[in-house]
PDB file of C-alpha atoms in Angstrom:
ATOM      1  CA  UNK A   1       0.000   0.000   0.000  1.00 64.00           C
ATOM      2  CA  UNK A   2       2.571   2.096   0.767  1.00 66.00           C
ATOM      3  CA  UNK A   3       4.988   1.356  -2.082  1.00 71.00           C
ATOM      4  CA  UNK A   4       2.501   1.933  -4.686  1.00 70.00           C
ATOM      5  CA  UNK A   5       2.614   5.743  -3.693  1.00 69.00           C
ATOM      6  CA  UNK A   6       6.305   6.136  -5.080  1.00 72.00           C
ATOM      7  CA  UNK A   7       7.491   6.166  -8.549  1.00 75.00           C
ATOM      8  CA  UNK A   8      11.005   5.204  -9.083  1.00 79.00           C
ATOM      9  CA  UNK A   9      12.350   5.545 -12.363  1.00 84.00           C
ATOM     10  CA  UNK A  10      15.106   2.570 -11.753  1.00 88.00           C
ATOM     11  CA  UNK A  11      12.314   0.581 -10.547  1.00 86.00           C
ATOM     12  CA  UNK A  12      10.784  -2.185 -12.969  1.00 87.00           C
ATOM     13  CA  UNK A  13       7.192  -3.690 -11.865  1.00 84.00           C
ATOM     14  CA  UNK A  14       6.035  -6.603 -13.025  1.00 87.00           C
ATOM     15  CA  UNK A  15       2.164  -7.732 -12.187  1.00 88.00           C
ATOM     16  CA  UNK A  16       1.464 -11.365 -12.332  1.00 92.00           C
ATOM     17  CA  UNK A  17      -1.287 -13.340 -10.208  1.00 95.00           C
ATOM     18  CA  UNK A  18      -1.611 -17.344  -9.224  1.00 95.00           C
ATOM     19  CA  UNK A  19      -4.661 -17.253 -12.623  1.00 95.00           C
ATOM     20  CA  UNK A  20      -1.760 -16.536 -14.978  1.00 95.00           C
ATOM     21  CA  UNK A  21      -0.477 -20.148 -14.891  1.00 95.00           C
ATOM     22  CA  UNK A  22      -1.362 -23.551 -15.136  1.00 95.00           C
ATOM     23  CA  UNK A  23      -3.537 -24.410 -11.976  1.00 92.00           C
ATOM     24  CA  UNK A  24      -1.251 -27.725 -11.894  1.00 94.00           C
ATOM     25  CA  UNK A  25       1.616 -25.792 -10.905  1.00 95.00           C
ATOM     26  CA  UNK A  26      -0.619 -24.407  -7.254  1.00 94.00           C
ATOM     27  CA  UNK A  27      -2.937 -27.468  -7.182  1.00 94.00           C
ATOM     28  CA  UNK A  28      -6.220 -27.942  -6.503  1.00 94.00           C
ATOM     29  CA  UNK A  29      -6.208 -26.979  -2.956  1.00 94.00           C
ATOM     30  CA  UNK A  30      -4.882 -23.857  -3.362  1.00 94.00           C
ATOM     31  CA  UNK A  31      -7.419 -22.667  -6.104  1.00 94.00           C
ATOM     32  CA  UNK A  32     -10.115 -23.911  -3.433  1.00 94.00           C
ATOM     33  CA  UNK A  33      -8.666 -21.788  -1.158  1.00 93.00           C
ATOM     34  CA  UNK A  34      -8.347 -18.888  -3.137  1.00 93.00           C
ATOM     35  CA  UNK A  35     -12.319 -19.529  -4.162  1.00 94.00           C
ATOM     36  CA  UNK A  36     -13.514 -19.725  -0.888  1.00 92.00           C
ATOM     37  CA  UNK A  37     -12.000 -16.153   0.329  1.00 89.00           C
ATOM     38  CA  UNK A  38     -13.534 -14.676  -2.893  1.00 91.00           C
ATOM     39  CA  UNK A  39     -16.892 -15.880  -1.694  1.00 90.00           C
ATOM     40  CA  UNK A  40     -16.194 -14.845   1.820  1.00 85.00           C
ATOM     41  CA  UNK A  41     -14.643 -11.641   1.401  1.00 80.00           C
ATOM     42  CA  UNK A  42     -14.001 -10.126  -1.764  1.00 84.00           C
ATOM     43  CA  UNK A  43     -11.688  -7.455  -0.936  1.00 78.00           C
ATOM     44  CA  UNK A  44      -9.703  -9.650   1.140  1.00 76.00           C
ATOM     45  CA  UNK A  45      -8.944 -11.858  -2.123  1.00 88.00           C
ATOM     46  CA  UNK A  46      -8.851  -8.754  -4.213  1.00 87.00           C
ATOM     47  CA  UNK A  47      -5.722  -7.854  -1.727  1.00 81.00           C
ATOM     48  CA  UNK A  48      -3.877 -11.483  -1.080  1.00 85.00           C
ATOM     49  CA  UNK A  49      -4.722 -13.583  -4.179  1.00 92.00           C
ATOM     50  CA  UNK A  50      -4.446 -10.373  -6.842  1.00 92.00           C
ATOM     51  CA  UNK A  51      -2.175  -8.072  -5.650  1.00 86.00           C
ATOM     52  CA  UNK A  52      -4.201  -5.238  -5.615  1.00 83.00           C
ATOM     53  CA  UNK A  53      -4.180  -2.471  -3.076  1.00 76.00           C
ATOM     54  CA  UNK A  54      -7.162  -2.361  -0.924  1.00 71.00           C
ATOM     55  CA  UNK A  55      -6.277  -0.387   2.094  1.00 69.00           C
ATOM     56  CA  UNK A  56      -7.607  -1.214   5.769  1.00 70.00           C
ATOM     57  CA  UNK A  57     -11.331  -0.940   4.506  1.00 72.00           C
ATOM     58  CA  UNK A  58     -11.319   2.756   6.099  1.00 84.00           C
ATOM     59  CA  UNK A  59     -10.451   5.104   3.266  1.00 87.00           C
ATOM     60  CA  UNK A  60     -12.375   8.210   2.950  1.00 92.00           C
ATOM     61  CA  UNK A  61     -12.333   8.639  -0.783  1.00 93.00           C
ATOM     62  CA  UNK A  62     -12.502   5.676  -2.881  1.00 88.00           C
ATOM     63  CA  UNK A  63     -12.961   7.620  -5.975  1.00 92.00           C
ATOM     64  CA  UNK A  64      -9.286   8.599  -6.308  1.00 94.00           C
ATOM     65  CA  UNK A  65      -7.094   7.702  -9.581  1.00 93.00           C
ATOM     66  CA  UNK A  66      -3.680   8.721 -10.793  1.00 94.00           C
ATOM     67  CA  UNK A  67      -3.692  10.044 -13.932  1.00 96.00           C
ATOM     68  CA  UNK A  68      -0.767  11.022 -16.336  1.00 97.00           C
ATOM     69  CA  UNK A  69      -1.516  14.825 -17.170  1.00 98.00           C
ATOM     70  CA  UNK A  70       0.305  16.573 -20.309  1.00 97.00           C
ATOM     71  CA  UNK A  71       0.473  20.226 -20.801  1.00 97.00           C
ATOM     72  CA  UNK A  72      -2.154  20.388 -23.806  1.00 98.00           C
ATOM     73  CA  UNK A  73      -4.376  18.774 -21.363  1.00 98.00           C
ATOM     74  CA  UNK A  74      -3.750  21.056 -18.728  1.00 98.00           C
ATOM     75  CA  UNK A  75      -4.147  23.538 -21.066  1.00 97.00           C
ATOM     76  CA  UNK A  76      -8.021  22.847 -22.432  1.00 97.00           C
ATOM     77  CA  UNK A  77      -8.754  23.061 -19.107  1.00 98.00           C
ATOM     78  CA  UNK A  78     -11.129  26.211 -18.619  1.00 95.00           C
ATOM     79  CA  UNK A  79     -12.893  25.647 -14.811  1.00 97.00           C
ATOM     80  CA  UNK A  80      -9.941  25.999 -12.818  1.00 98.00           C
ATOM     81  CA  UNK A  81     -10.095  26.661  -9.169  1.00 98.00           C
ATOM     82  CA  UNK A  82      -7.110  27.328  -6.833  1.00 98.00           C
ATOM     83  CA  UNK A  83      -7.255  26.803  -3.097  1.00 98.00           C
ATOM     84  CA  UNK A  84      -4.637  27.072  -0.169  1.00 98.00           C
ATOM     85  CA  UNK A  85      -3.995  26.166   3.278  1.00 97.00           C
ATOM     86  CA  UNK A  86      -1.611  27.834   5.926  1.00 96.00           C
ATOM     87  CA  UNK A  87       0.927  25.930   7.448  1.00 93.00           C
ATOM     88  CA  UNK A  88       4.701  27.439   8.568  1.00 88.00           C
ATOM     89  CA  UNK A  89       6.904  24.642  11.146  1.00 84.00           C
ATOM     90  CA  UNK A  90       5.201  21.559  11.591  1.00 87.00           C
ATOM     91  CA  UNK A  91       1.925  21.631   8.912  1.00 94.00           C
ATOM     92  CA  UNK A  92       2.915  22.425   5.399  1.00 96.00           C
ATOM     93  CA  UNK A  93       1.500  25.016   3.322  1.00 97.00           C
ATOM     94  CA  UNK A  94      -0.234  23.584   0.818  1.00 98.00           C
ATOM     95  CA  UNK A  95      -2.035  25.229  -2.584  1.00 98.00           C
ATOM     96  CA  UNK A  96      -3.198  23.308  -5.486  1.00 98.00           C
ATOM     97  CA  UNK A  97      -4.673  24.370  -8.751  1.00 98.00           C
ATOM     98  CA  UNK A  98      -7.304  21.842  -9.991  1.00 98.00           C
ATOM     99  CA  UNK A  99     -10.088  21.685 -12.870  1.00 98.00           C
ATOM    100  CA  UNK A 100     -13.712  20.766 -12.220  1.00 98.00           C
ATOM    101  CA  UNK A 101     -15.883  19.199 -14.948  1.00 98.00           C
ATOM    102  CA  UNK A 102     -19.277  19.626 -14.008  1.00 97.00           C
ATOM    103  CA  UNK A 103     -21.358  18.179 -16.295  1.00 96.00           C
ATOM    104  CA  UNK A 104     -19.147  14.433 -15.418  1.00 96.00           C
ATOM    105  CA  UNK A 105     -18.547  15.462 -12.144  1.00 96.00           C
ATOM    106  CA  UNK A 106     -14.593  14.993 -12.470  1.00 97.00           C
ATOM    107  CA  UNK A 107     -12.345  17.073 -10.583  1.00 98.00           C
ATOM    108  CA  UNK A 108      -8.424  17.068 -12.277  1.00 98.00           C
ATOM    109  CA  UNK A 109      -5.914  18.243 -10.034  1.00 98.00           C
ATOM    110  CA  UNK A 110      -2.559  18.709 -11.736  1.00 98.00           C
ATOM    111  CA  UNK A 111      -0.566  21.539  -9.646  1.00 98.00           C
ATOM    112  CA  UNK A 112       0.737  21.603  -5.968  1.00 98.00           C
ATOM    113  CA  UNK A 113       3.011  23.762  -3.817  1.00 98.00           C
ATOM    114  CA  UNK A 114       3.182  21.826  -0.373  1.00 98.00           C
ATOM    115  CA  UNK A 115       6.070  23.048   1.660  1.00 97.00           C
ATOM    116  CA  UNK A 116       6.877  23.394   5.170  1.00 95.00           C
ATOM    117  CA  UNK A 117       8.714  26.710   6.685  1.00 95.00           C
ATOM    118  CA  UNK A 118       7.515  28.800   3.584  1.00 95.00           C
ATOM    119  CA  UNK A 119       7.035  32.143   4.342  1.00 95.00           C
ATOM    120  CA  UNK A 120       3.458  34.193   2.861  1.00 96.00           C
ATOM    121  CA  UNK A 121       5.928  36.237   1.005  1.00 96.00           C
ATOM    122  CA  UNK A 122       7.550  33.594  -0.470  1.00 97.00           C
ATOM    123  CA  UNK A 123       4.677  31.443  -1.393  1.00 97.00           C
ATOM    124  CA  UNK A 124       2.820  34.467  -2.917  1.00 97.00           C
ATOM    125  CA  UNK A 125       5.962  34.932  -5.263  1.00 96.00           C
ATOM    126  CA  UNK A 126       5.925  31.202  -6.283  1.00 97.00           C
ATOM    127  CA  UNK A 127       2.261  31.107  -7.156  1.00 97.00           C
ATOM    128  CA  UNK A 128       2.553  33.948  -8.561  1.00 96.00           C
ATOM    129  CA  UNK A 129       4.739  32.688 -11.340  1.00 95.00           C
ATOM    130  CA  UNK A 130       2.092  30.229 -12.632  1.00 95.00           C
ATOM    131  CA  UNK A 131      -0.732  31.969 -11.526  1.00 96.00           C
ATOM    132  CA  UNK A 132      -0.780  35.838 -11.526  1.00 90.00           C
ATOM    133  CA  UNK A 133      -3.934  36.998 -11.100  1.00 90.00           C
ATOM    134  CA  UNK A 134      -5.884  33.976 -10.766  1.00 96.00           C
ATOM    135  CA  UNK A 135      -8.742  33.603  -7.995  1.00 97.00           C
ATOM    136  CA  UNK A 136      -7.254  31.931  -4.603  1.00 98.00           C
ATOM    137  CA  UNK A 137      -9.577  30.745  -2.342  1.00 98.00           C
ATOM    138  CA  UNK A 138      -7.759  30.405   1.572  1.00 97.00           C
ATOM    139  CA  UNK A 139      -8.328  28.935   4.838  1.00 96.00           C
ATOM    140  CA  UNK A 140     -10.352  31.898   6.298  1.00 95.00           C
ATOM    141  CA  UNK A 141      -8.832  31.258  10.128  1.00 94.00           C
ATOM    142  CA  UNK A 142      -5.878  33.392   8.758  1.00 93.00           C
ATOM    143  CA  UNK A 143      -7.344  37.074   8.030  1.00 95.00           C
ATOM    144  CA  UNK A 144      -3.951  38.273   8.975  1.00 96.00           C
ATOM    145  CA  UNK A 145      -1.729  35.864   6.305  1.00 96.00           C
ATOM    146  CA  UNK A 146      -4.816  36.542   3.282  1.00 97.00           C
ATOM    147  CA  UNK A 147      -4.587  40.445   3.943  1.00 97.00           C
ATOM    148  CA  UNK A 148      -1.015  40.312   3.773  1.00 96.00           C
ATOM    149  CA  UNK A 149      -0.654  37.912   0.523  1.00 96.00           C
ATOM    150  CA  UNK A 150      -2.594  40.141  -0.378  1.00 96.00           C
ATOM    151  CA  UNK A 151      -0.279  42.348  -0.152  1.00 96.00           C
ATOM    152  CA  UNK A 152       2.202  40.960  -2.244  1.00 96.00           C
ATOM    153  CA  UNK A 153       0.048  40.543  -5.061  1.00 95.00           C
ATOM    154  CA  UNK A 154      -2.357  37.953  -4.816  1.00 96.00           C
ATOM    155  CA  UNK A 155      -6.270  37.904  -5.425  1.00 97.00           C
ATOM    156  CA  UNK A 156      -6.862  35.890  -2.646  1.00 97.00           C
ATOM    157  CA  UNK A 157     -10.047  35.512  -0.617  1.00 97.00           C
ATOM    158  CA  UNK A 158     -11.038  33.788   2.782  1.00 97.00           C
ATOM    159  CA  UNK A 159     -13.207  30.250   2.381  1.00 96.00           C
ATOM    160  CA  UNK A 160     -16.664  30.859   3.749  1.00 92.00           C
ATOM    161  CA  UNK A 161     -17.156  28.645   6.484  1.00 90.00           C
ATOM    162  CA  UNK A 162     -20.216  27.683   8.131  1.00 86.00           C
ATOM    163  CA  UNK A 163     -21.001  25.184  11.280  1.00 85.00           C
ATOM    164  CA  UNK A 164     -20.379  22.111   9.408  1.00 88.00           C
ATOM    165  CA  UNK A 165     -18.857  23.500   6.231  1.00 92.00           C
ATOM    166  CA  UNK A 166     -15.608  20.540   7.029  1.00 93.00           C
ATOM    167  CA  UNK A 167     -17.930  17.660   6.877  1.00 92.00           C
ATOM    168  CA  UNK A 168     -20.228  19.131   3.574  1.00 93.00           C
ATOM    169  CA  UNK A 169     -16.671  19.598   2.045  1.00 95.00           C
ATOM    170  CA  UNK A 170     -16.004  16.178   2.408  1.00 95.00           C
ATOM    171  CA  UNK A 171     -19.099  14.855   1.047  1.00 93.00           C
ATOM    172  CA  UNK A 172     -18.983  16.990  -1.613  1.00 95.00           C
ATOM    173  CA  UNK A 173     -15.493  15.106  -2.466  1.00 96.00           C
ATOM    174  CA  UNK A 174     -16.721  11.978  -1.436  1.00 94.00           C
ATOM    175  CA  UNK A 175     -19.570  11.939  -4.240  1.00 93.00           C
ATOM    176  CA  UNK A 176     -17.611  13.105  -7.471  1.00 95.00           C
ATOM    177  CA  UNK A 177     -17.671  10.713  -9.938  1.00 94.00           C
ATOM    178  CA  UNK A 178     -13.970  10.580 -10.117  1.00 96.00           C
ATOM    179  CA  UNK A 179     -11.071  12.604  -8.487  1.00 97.00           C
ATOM    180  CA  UNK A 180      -8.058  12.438 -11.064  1.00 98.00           C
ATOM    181  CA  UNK A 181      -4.936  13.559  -9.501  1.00 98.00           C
ATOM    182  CA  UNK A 182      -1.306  13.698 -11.579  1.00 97.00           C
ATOM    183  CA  UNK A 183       0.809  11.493  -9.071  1.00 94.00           C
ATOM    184  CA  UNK A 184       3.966  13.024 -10.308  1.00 94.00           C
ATOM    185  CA  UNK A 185       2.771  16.592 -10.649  1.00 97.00           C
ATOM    186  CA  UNK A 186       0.918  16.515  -7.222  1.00 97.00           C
ATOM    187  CA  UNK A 187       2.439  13.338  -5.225  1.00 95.00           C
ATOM    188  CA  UNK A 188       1.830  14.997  -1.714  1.00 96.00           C
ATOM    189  CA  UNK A 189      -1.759  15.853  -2.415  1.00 97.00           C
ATOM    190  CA  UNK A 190      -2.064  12.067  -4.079  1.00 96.00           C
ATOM    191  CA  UNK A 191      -0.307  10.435  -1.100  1.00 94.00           C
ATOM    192  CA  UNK A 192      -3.336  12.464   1.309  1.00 95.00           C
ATOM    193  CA  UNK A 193      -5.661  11.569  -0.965  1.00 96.00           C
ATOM    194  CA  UNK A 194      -5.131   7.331  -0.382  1.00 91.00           C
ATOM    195  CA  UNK A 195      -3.919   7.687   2.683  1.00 91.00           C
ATOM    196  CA  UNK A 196      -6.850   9.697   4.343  1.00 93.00           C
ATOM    197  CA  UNK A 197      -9.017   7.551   6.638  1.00 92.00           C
ATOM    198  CA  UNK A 198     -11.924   7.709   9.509  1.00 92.00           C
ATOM    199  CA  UNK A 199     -11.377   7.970  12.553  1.00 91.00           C
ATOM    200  CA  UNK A 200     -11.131   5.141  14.696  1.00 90.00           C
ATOM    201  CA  UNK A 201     -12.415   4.969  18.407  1.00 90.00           C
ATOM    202  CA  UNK A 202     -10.353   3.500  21.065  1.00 89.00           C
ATOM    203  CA  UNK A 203     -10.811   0.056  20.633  1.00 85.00           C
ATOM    204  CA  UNK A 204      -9.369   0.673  16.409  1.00 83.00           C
ATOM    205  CA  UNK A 205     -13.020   0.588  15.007  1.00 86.00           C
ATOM    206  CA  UNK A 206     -13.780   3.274  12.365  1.00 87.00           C
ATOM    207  CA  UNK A 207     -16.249   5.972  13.297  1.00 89.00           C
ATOM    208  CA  UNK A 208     -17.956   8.665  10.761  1.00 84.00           C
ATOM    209  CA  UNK A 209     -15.582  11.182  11.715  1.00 91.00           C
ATOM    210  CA  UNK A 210     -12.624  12.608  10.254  1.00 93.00           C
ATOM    211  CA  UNK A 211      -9.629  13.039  11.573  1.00 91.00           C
ATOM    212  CA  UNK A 212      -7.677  16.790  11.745  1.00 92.00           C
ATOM    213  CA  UNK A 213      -4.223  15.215  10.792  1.00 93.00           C
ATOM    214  CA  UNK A 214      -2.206  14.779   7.592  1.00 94.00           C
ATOM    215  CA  UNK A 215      -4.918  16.835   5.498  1.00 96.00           C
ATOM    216  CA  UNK A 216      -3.944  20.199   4.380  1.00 97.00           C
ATOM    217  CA  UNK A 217      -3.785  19.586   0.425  1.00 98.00           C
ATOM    218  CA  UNK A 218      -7.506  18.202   1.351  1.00 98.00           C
ATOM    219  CA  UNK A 219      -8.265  21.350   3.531  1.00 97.00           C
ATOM    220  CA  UNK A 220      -7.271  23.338   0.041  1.00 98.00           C
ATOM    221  CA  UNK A 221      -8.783  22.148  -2.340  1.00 98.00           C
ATOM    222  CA  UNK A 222     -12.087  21.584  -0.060  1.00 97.00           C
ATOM    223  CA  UNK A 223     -11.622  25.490   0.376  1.00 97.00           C
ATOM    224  CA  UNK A 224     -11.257  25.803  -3.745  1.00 97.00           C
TER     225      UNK A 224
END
């Protein structure tokens, strides 16, 4: 699960499972086996018998896909959005520029700036290169960083929040059709994305909550 976040380029995969030989090489038993967790537990099989990645069955968003985006692509794109969240020591900053497709109800995200110590000033002047005078929509607990990115430039604005504007974000997420993200253009906001679970109670059971940790590209682009 972990691995598949990561693209090396000196690493070669190779996919095979136990249905891509001849069942005399496993034996019968084994196929039995294999059968029987299918019918018991699907994802389970999905996981041990085909390799795939599954997760712990808690994953918030199971609508995520990595997708290869080219410049042309990037550049028919004409419903962009652009959201950021504050961070300075320990949380990152974190601002992503993304593309919504209503009518399919596919949001592309293919930009990120997620960096840790980064000061206002300098994080206006690298969004700025990219995107001048484009629309910014910020975590609105920070009147004093917006006013002074501001400031420096940007047309940035404070997210309107209302008393349970976190978990309608999340929904909102939650129910696209698809949420494409470029993996080597955006591979923090990706790694959030599959790695973002419920909350679990204190005997490790998932709850319907979600958890304040390890979610500011999320925060963002909920803002955006």
């Amino acid at each position: 699960n972990e691995e598949i976040l990561f693209d090396d380029p000196d690493r070669l995969v190779h996919h095979s499972t136990y249905l891509d030989v001849p069942k005399t090489w496993l034996g019968d038993q084994f196929i039995l086996e294999a059968e029987k967790l299918k019918a018991k537990n699907e994802t389970l099989y999905q996981h041990e018998y085909l390799g795939e990645v599954t997760g712990t069955g808690g994953a918030v968003f199971e609508n995520v896909s990595d997708m290869r985006m080219s410049d042309d692509m990037i550049a028919q794109f004409d419903r962009r959005h652009y959201g950021l969240d504050f961070g300075f020591a320990v949380d990152p900053l974190a601002f992503n520029a993304m593309h919504y497709d209503a009518k399919h109800e596919d949001l592309y995200i293919f930009d990120e700036l997620y960096q840790q110590k980064l000061t206002n000033k300098r994080a206006a002047e690298m969004i700025k290169q990219k995107y001048n005078s484009c629309r910014i929509i910020a975590d609105s607990a920070e009147p004093k960083s917006i006013v002074e990115m501001r400031g420096f430039g940007l047309n940035i604005t404070g997210a309107r929040k209302g008393p349970d504007s976190v978990e309608q974000g999340m929904k909102w997420l939650q129910e696209r059709a698809h949420i494409y993200i470029d993996k080597q253009r955006c591979p923090n906001t990706y790694k959030e994305f599959v790695n973002y679970e419920y909350e679990r109670n204190k005997d490790g059971q998932f709850i319907s909550a979600y958890p304040d940790k390890n979610n500011h590209a999320i925060d963002d682009i909920r803002y955006a």
